[in-house]
Coordinates of C-alpha atoms and ligand atoms in Angstrom, one line a residue:
X289 CA -3.4 -7.4 -5.2
X290 CA -1.7 -10.9 -4.4
X291 CA -4.0 -13.5 -2.9
X292 CA -2.9 -16.3 -0.7
X293 CA -2.0 -18.6 -3.7
X294 CA 0.2 -16.4 -5.0
X295 CA 2.0 -15.3 -1.6
X296 CA 2.1 -19.2 -1.4
X297 CA 4.2 -19.5 -4.5
X298 CA 6.5 -16.7 -3.6
X299 CA 7.0 -18.2 -0.3
X300 CA 7.9 -21.9 -1.8
X301 CA 10.1 -19.9 -4.0
X302 CA 11.9 -18.2 -1.4
X303 CA 12.1 -21.7 0.6
X304 CA 14.0 -23.4 -2.3
X305 CA 16.4 -20.5 -3.1
X306 CA 17.3 -18.3 -0.2
X307 CA 16.7 -20.4 3.0
X308 CA 20.2 -21.2 4.3
X309 CA 21.8 -18.2 2.8
X310 CA 23.2 -15.2 4.8
X311 CA 22.6 -11.4 3.9
X312 CA 26.0 -10.2 3.0
X313 CA 24.9 -6.6 2.0
X314 CA 21.5 -4.4 1.3
X315 CA 21.2 -1.5 -0.9
X316 CA 18.1 0.4 -0.2
X317 CA 17.2 2.4 -3.4
X318 CA 13.8 3.7 -2.4
X319 CA 13.3 4.9 1.4
X320 CA 9.5 4.2 1.1
X321 CA 10.5 0.3 0.6
X322 CA 11.9 0.4 4.3
X323 CA 9.6 3.0 5.9
X324 CA 9.2 1.3 9.0
X325 CA 12.9 1.7 9.7
X326 CA 13.4 5.5 9.6
X327 CA 16.7 6.6 10.6
X328 CA 17.8 3.0 10.8
X329 CA 20.0 1.4 8.3
X330 CA 18.6 -1.9 7.1
X331 CA 21.6 -3.0 5.7
X332 CA 23.3 -3.1 9.2
X333 CA 20.2 -4.7 10.4
X334 CA 20.3 -7.4 8.2
X335 CA 24.1 -7.6 8.2
X336 CA 25.1 -11.5 8.6
X337 CA 21.5 -12.7 9.5
X338 CA 21.0 -16.3 8.4
X339 CA 17.6 -17.0 6.5
X340 CA 16.1 -20.2 8.2
X341 CA 12.9 -20.5 6.8
X342 CA 10.2 -18.8 4.7
X343 CA 6.9 -18.7 6.0
X344 CA 3.6 -17.4 5.4
X345 CA 0.0 -17.1 7.2
X346 CA -2.7 -15.7 5.2
X347 CA -1.1 -13.3 3.0
X348 CA 1.5 -12.3 5.7
X349 CA 5.2 -13.5 4.3
X350 CA 8.1 -13.5 6.4
X351 CA 11.8 -15.0 6.3
X352 CA 13.0 -16.2 10.0
X353 CA 16.3 -14.9 10.4
X354 CA 18.9 -16.1 12.9
X355 CA 22.5 -14.7 14.1
X356 CA 25.5 -16.5 14.9
X357 CA 26.6 -16.8 18.7
X358 CA 29.6 -14.8 19.4
X359 CA 32.5 -16.7 20.2
X360 CA 31.1 -20.2 19.0
X361 CA 32.4 -20.4 15.7
X362 CA 29.4 -21.6 13.6
X363 CA 26.7 -21.8 16.0
X364 CA 23.5 -20.3 15.1
X365 CA 21.2 -19.0 17.5
X366 CA 17.4 -19.7 17.4
X367 CA 15.6 -17.3 15.4
X368 CA 14.1 -14.3 17.2
X369 CA 13.4 -11.7 14.5
X370 CA 11.8 -12.1 11.0
X371 CA 12.1 -10.0 7.7
X372 CA 8.2 -9.5 6.9
X373 CA 7.7 -8.9 3.3
X374 CA 4.8 -6.8 2.6
X375 CA 4.1 -7.3 -1.3
X376 CA 1.6 -4.6 -1.3
X377 CA -0.1 -4.2 -4.7
X378 CA 2.7 -5.0 -7.3
X379 CA 5.9 -6.3 -5.4
X380 CA 8.0 -8.9 -6.6
X381 CA 10.7 -10.8 -5.0
X382 CA 13.5 -11.7 -7.5
X383 CA 16.1 -14.2 -6.8
X384 CA 18.7 -13.6 -9.4
X385 CA 22.5 -13.6 -10.2
X386 CA 24.4 -10.5 -8.9
X387 CA 23.1 -7.4 -10.6
X388 CA 20.9 -9.0 -13.0
X389 CA 17.9 -6.7 -12.1
X390 CA 18.2 -3.2 -14.0
X391 CA 14.4 -2.3 -13.6
X392 CA 13.8 1.4 -12.5
X393 CA 11.1 -0.3 -10.1
X394 CA 14.0 -2.1 -7.8
X395 CA 13.6 -0.9 -4.3
X396 CA 15.8 -3.1 -2.6
X397 CA 18.9 -5.3 -3.6
X398 CA 20.0 -7.7 -1.0
X399 CA 23.4 -9.7 -1.8
X400 CA 23.3 -12.9 -0.3
X401 CA 25.9 -15.5 0.2
X402 CA 26.5 -18.1 -2.4
X403 CA 26.6 -15.1 -5.2
X404 CA 22.9 -14.5 -5.6
X405 CA 20.8 -11.4 -5.2
X406 CA 17.4 -11.1 -3.4
X407 CA 15.8 -8.3 -5.1
X408 CA 12.5 -6.2 -4.3
X409 CA 10.8 -4.8 -7.2
X410 CA 7.8 -2.8 -6.7
X411 CA 6.4 -0.4 -9.3
X412 CA 3.9 1.2 -7.1
X413 CA 5.7 1.1 -4.0
X414 CA 3.0 0.2 -1.5
X415 CA 5.2 -2.8 -0.4
X416 CA 8.1 -2.8 1.9
X417 CA 10.5 -5.0 4.0
X418 CA 10.0 -4.9 7.7
X419 CA 12.3 -6.1 10.4
X420 CA 10.2 -7.5 13.2
X421 CA 10.7 -9.6 16.6
X422 CA 9.3 -12.9 16.6
X423 CA 6.4 -13.7 19.4
X424 CA 5.1 -17.0 20.5
X425 CA 2.4 -18.4 17.7
X426 CA -0.7 -18.6 19.8
X427 CA -1.9 -21.4 17.3
X428 CA 1.3 -23.3 17.5
X429 CA 1.9 -23.8 13.8
X430 CA 5.5 -22.3 13.9
X431 CA 7.9 -23.2 16.7
X432 CA 10.0 -20.2 16.2
X433 CA 6.8 -18.0 16.6
X434 CA 5.1 -15.4 14.4
X435 CA 6.4 -11.5 13.6
X436 CA 4.7 -9.7 16.3
X437 CA 3.0 -7.5 13.8
X438 CA 1.2 -10.9 12.4
X439 CA 0.3 -12.1 16.0
X440 CA -3.3 -10.9 15.9
X441 CA -4.0 -12.8 12.4
X442 CA -6.1 -16.0 12.6
X443 CA -4.8 -19.3 11.1
X444 CA -5.4 -20.1 7.4
X445 CA -7.3 -22.7 6.0
X446 CA -4.0 -24.2 4.4
X447 CA -2.2 -24.5 7.8
X448 CA -1.8 -28.1 9.2
X449 CA -3.1 -27.3 12.5
X450 CA -6.0 -25.5 10.9
X451 CA -9.2 -26.6 13.0
X452 CA -12.2 -25.9 10.8
X453 CA -14.4 -27.0 13.4
X454 CA -13.4 -24.3 16.0
X455 CA -13.1 -21.7 13.3
X456 CA -16.6 -22.5 12.3
X457 CA -17.8 -22.0 15.9
X458 CA -16.2 -18.6 15.8
X459 CA -17.8 -17.7 12.8
X460 CA -21.3 -18.6 13.9
X461 CA -20.8 -16.2 16.9
X462 CA -20.8 -13.4 14.5
X463 CA -23.9 -11.0 13.8
X464 CA -22.3 -9.6 10.3
X465 CA -22.9 -11.0 6.8
X466 CA -20.9 -14.3 6.3
X467 CA -19.1 -12.6 3.5
X468 CA -17.9 -9.8 5.7
X469 CA -16.8 -12.5 8.5
X470 CA -14.9 -14.4 5.6
X471 CA -12.7 -11.3 5.1
X472 CA -12.2 -10.8 8.5
X473 CA -8.4 -11.9 9.0
X474 CA -8.9 -12.2 13.0
X475 CA -11.5 -14.6 12.3
X476 CA -9.8 -16.8 9.3
X477 CA -6.8 -15.9 7.4
X478 CA -5.9 -15.4 3.6
X479 CA -9.5 -15.1 2.4
X480 CA -9.8 -12.4 -0.3
X481 CA -12.8 -10.9 -1.9
X482 CA -12.4 -13.4 -4.8
X483 CA -11.9 -16.4 -3.0
X484 CA -14.8 -15.5 -0.6
X485 CA -17.4 -15.0 -3.4
X486 CA -16.4 -18.3 -4.9
X487 CA -16.5 -20.0 -1.5
X488 CA -20.0 -19.0 -1.2
X489 CA -20.9 -19.9 -4.6
X490 CA -19.6 -23.5 -4.1
X491 CA -21.1 -23.6 -1.0
X492 CA -24.4 -22.3 -1.9
X493 CA -24.5 -19.6 0.5
X494 CA -25.8 -16.0 0.0
X495 CA -23.0 -13.6 0.7
X496 CA -25.6 -11.2 2.8
X497 CA -26.6 -14.1 5.1
X498 CA -26.0 -13.5 8.8
X499 CA -23.2 -15.8 10.1
X500 CA -25.1 -16.5 13.2
X501 CA -28.0 -18.0 11.3
X502 CA -26.1 -20.5 9.6
X503 CA -25.8 -24.0 10.6
X504 CA -22.4 -25.5 11.9
X505 CA -22.4 -27.8 9.1
X506 CA -23.2 -25.2 6.6
X507 CA -20.3 -22.9 7.8
X508 CA -17.8 -26.0 7.9
X509 CA -18.9 -26.6 4.3
X510 CA -18.1 -22.8 3.2
X511 CA -14.7 -23.2 5.0
X512 CA -14.0 -26.3 2.9
X513 CA -15.0 -24.6 -0.2
X514 CA -12.6 -22.0 0.6
X515 CA -9.6 -24.1 1.1
X516 CA -10.7 -26.1 -2.3
X517 CA -10.8 -23.1 -4.3
X518 CA -7.4 -21.6 -3.1
X519 CA -5.9 -25.2 -3.6
X520 CA -7.1 -25.2 -6.9
X521 CA -5.7 -21.9 -7.6
X522 CA -2.2 -22.8 -6.3
X523 CA -2.2 -25.9 -8.4
X524 CA -3.3 -23.8 -11.6
X525 CA -0.3 -21.6 -10.8
X526 CA 2.0 -24.4 -9.9
X527 CA 5.3 -22.7 -11.2
X528 CA 8.1 -24.8 -11.5
X529 CA 11.6 -23.1 -10.0
X530 CA 14.0 -24.8 -12.1
X531 CA 15.5 -21.6 -13.0
X532 CA 17.0 -19.4 -10.4
X533 CA 14.4 -16.8 -10.7
X534 CA 11.3 -16.2 -8.6
X535 CA 9.0 -14.1 -10.4
X536 CA 5.4 -15.0 -9.5
X537 CA 4.0 -11.8 -8.3
X538 CA 4.4 -9.4 -11.3
X539 CA 1.8 -8.5 -13.6
X540 CA 2.2 -11.4 -15.8
X541 CA 2.7 -13.8 -12.6
X542 CA -0.8 -13.6 -11.7
X543 CA -2.5 -16.8 -11.9
X544 CA -5.2 -16.9 -14.6
X545 CA -7.9 -18.1 -12.3
X546 CA -10.9 -19.8 -13.6
X547 CA -13.6 -18.0 -11.8
X548 CA -17.3 -19.1 -11.4
X549 CA -18.8 -15.9 -10.0
X550 CA -16.3 -13.4 -9.0
X551 CA -16.5 -10.6 -11.7
X552 CA -19.3 -12.3 -13.7
X553 CA -22.1 -9.9 -12.9
X554 CA -25.0 -10.9 -15.5
X555 CA -23.3 -13.5 -17.0
X556 CA -25.0 -17.0 -16.9
X557 CA -24.2 -19.1 -13.7
X558 CA -21.9 -21.9 -15.0
X559 CA -24.4 -24.3 -13.0
X560 CA -27.6 -23.1 -13.8
X561 CA -27.5 -20.2 -16.3
X562 CA -29.0 -17.6 -14.0
X563 CA -27.6 -14.4 -14.5
X564 CA -25.0 -13.8 -11.6
X565 CA -25.8 -10.8 -9.5
X566 CA -23.7 -8.1 -7.7
X567 CA -24.4 -6.5 -4.2
X568 CA -22.3 -4.3 -2.1
X569 CA -21.6 -6.2 1.2
X570 CA -19.7 -4.3 4.0
X571 CA -18.4 -2.1 1.2
X572 CA -17.2 -4.6 -1.1
X573 CA -18.6 -6.1 -4.2
X574 CA -20.1 -9.6 -4.0
X575 CA -21.2 -11.9 -6.8
X576 CA -23.6 -14.8 -6.3
X577 CA -26.2 -16.7 -8.2
X578 CA -29.6 -16.2 -6.9
X579 CA -30.6 -19.9 -7.8
X580 CA -27.7 -21.6 -6.4
X581 CA -27.2 -19.5 -3.5
X582 CA -30.6 -19.3 -1.4
Ligands
LIG283 ZN1 -26.5 -20.9 -10.4

């Protein structure tokens, strides 16, 4: 499952290679990849739409689309719709020369202006493309708005207008274990199981601690730790886009993360050598060091 850093790399690649291009044709090769549009032709829906920008909030990825204003020649209206890309478990966005992808897992092939294909390859077909209206961004980060289906999602720690203090206040209102609160995308976006465990280890807080029992400073320290571990992962996965090929989300494209606690049950803590323990919090595996996290 791609985490925020992987999705950010996909976004950055799309920004570089498809922004400014228009859709000139879309072939849907598997109905599940467009299952939100039953009975509708995605090819018609996307026809002639201009890709204005590639955006992300948490693990939510979308392309802002705009349409030509009829009768104006070359004037484009402000974006009112987005193509939301759900990567699912194994979705990949590949930007290639025409017909370069021959994979049997190719689900959608979009022809873009300038002679490139934007391909959606998805082995397990949990992913999909979905055209969604843009609505006001209540957080004010994105002037064109956010997809209606993402309107309930909180800001992620990598957004420029992210307010750690305000989010810490919200977190401190919660009676659930801190680990569970960190995974709640309506409180703070983009933190998955891996980065929640890593952030709590870095901040020295046990996953089962009740959020409301933590100090404001302590919660802010956790938020900063989460931002830091994700930024570090992003740097480690810093793929270059010299070639016209964005393939960052396939099995081989996952970042090799250097993890301190996640998945290290029974192995010595890298800080104090105490064996890492695993507990289940809110139905999710949680790894921590009993010595460093008190
Ligand atoms: Zn330790």
